[in-house]
């Protein structure tokens, strides 16, 4: 199969970004705006006894203090992203840091000072702070089973039985979580960086018992989302209520320290994996049981075992999962939420098995390819994992690797380790609508479902529109994340491009047809704007909608109501997955044991690449995040108080530019034309998947040490 590769283009939003002209939610200038600060609970579990607000009200500039009394009780049945404490103010405390009051003031300083003067008292209850606590409640999820893993393990020629651990980690986007709400003329407008503007609109309306038809949500640019901004935030409805009660715009930018306790995070998880290979070096069995920390009412799934079940052609698979329910805010999605910890564990275990049987780790993976979805025997829409592995090996220079651990040295005496790992992520899609208008005045407006948070979705849409239509690229307005422009769907799970790029292509096709019908065979010169002007037509609009392969039409209705409208990775005729192979060099300094990562080669199969520049940038971001997740990031829990201790960027250590060496990115760039008309699959999340395993495998190759718990730090190598 072949298709013309898309050209490399600059980001459509780059010029505004580098000039600081891009407006994020917290940048909206509004006259008469008030500032707000939340008062967090100081206890991990209990009941508010007293909540005096008089001292705060005496602080000059404080306008109002909102308490649980200012909110209607949450509607039943309660089905919110946070079932522990639905996003409003409550007297029942489900986790430390849960907001108990909101101070609203003329200035940010007054709001902060006011918040310090709200000192509630609590009736405290006992709580579980970690999954090893005696009060943690153990709960098993439904397993994924095919074939007979135990029987196959029993007849395997070689096996491994290993346990890996991934720590609690927190999102730290540059853009903090912020909400600005305006109540005017019977309408509520919310500006918030979110991945799901329509879902946020529906939930806020339900919490505040107002008609969703009077709520507008605008989120045109988001400064980093990655799952943390997946839905309504704990604060959204609280700030909206403050705007309704004061009659003035209210802004809350939540401080980073509070976000550690309020927002979604990556839960601690443990992964016990048993693998078996036959005499020919084919993996015949995998038995994989994970457990994770979960909140009491949390709904973050525990299906870590789903991704690895589709990575190779393993015929006998048991995937089990356990939740330990404790008293934190609910854990949630954080970039490759299951696939990153799962593939870290699984791809390290695969490396251990390759070493056990004396196979080359790249050859071993290539020999375990599959042409079908092992879960159900369906065809795969496309799969180029072996091409990723062989091309990556070639670009990396893998043939110069000597397999014995500790056998390679740099000229400065550093131990050199070369590691490989693969990754996969489901190709998912949502129902999408779009409206394309080209005007005689030279402007074009494309309003559609989905959100831009820097991943480059606008640039990908622009590539399709500009390749297909002769329009002025400098006056192209792509409107995203705005419930007044189009119904919005959650943009997550790497389904943005898969969903909206084929919809843009459909809009192009319809526009060309509409234009040629309008011209009726007349020869009119110039671009489309000039043609419309010549025939005295002010504008031409086409409206389109699109479903995923085999997706039922009801998904469009759900989209319009702010509900999930997602399909995949199993479609009626096939399963669709994206793939990646990472090759990573680490160097371990001989005396200090400092670990460095000078060189990475990552090759991805995400179908056809529409925006080469932003796609490569996604892969670099994923590798850098994997570096942080492997070698830096862990959130420490204080079991006495149930809080997260290192809740700032001084103590929660993330990678910096100086940590990162060269990251070479390549794409197979083969269109997946079963998936959709353009041939795209998802990329954002798969970029990170497996990179942590490649790092840990490289550290083993450098040092001979199998370190099975992240993050790996200097002290583990001394
Ligand atoms: Mo995805 S967890 O929304 O980056």
CSV table of N, CA, C and O and ligand atoms in Angstrom, one decimal, residues 171 195 225-230 332-337 425 453 490-495 625 684-685, ligand 1:
chain,number,residue,atom,x,y,z
A,171,UNK,N,1.0,13.9,37.7
A,171,UNK,CA,1.1,14.8,36.5
A,171,UNK,C,1.7,16.1,37.0
A,171,UNK,O,1.3,16.6,38.0
A,195,UNK,N,-9.9,18.2,28.6
A,195,UNK,CA,-10.0,17.3,27.4
A,195,UNK,C,-11.4,17.0,27.1
A,195,UNK,O,-11.6,16.2,26.1
A,225,UNK,N,-2.2,18.1,29.0
A,225,UNK,CA,-3.4,17.4,29.5
A,225,UNK,C,-3.1,16.0,30.0
A,225,UNK,O,-3.1,15.7,31.2
A,226,UNK,N,-2.9,15.1,29.0
A,226,UNK,CA,-2.3,13.8,29.3
A,226,UNK,C,-3.2,12.9,30.2
A,226,UNK,O,-2.7,12.0,30.8
A,227,UNK,N,-4.5,13.2,30.3
A,227,UNK,CA,-5.4,12.5,31.1
A,227,UNK,C,-5.8,13.2,32.4
A,227,UNK,O,-6.8,13.0,32.9
A,228,UNK,N,-4.9,14.1,32.9
A,228,UNK,CA,-5.2,14.8,34.1
A,228,UNK,C,-6.4,15.8,33.9
A,228,UNK,O,-7.2,16.0,34.8
A,229,UNK,N,-6.5,16.3,32.7
A,229,UNK,CA,-7.6,17.2,32.4
A,229,UNK,C,-8.8,16.5,31.7
A,229,UNK,O,-9.5,17.1,30.9
A,230,UNK,N,-8.9,15.2,31.9
A,230,UNK,CA,-9.8,14.4,31.2
A,230,UNK,C,-11.3,14.7,31.4
A,230,UNK,O,-12.1,14.4,30.5
A,332,UNK,N,-6.1,8.1,38.4
A,332,UNK,CA,-6.7,8.2,37.1
A,332,UNK,C,-5.7,8.1,36.0
A,332,UNK,O,-4.5,7.7,36.2
A,333,UNK,N,-6.2,8.6,34.8
A,333,UNK,CA,-5.4,8.4,33.6
A,333,UNK,C,-4.2,9.4,33.6
A,333,UNK,O,-4.3,10.5,34.0
A,334,UNK,N,-3.0,8.8,33.3
A,334,UNK,CA,-1.8,9.6,33.2
A,334,UNK,C,-1.0,9.0,32.1
A,334,UNK,O,-0.5,7.9,32.2
A,335,UNK,N,-0.9,9.7,31.0
A,335,UNK,CA,-0.1,9.2,29.8
A,335,UNK,C,0.2,7.7,29.7
A,335,UNK,O,1.0,7.3,30.6
A,336,UNK,N,-0.4,7.0,28.8
A,336,UNK,CA,-0.2,5.6,28.7
A,336,UNK,C,-0.5,4.9,30.1
A,336,UNK,O,0.4,4.2,30.6
A,337,UNK,N,-1.7,5.2,30.6
A,337,UNK,CA,-2.0,4.9,32.0
A,337,UNK,C,-1.7,3.5,32.4
A,337,UNK,O,-1.2,3.2,33.5
A,425,UNK,N,-0.4,0.1,21.8
A,425,UNK,CA,-1.5,0.9,22.4
A,425,UNK,C,-2.7,0.7,21.4
A,425,UNK,O,-2.5,0.8,20.2
A,453,UNK,N,-4.1,20.3,22.9
A,453,UNK,CA,-3.3,20.6,24.1
A,453,UNK,C,-1.8,20.5,23.8
A,453,UNK,O,-1.0,20.0,24.6
A,490,UNK,N,-14.4,13.7,24.6
A,490,UNK,CA,-13.2,13.6,25.3
A,490,UNK,C,-12.1,13.3,24.3
A,490,UNK,O,-12.2,12.4,23.5
A,491,UNK,N,-11.0,14.1,24.4
A,491,UNK,CA,-9.8,13.9,23.6
A,491,UNK,C,-8.8,13.3,24.5
A,491,UNK,O,-8.3,13.9,25.4
A,492,UNK,N,-8.6,12.0,24.3
A,492,UNK,CA,-7.7,11.2,25.1
A,492,UNK,C,-7.3,9.9,24.4
A,492,UNK,O,-7.7,9.8,23.2
A,493,UNK,N,-6.6,9.1,25.1
A,493,UNK,CA,-6.4,7.7,24.5
A,493,UNK,C,-5.9,7.7,23.1
A,493,UNK,O,-6.1,6.7,22.4
A,494,UNK,N,-5.2,8.8,22.7
A,494,UNK,CA,-4.6,8.8,21.4
A,494,UNK,C,-5.6,8.7,20.2
A,494,UNK,O,-5.2,8.2,19.2
A,495,UNK,N,-6.9,9.1,20.5
A,495,UNK,CA,-7.8,8.9,19.4
A,495,UNK,C,-8.2,10.2,18.7
A,495,UNK,O,-9.0,10.3,17.8
A,625,UNK,N,9.2,11.5,29.0
A,625,UNK,CA,8.4,11.2,30.2
A,625,UNK,C,8.8,9.8,30.7
A,625,UNK,O,8.9,9.6,32.0
A,684,UNK,N,0.1,9.4,20.4
A,684,UNK,CA,0.5,10.1,21.6
A,684,UNK,C,1.0,9.1,22.7
A,684,UNK,O,2.1,9.3,23.3
A,685,UNK,N,0.1,8.2,23.0
A,685,UNK,CA,0.4,7.4,24.2
A,685,UNK,C,1.4,6.3,23.9
A,685,UNK,O,2.3,6.0,24.7
B,1,LIG,MO1,-4.2,10.2,27.7
B,1,LIG,S1,-4.0,9.2,29.5
B,1,LIG,O1,-5.6,11.2,28.0
B,1,LIG,O2,-2.7,11.1,27.6
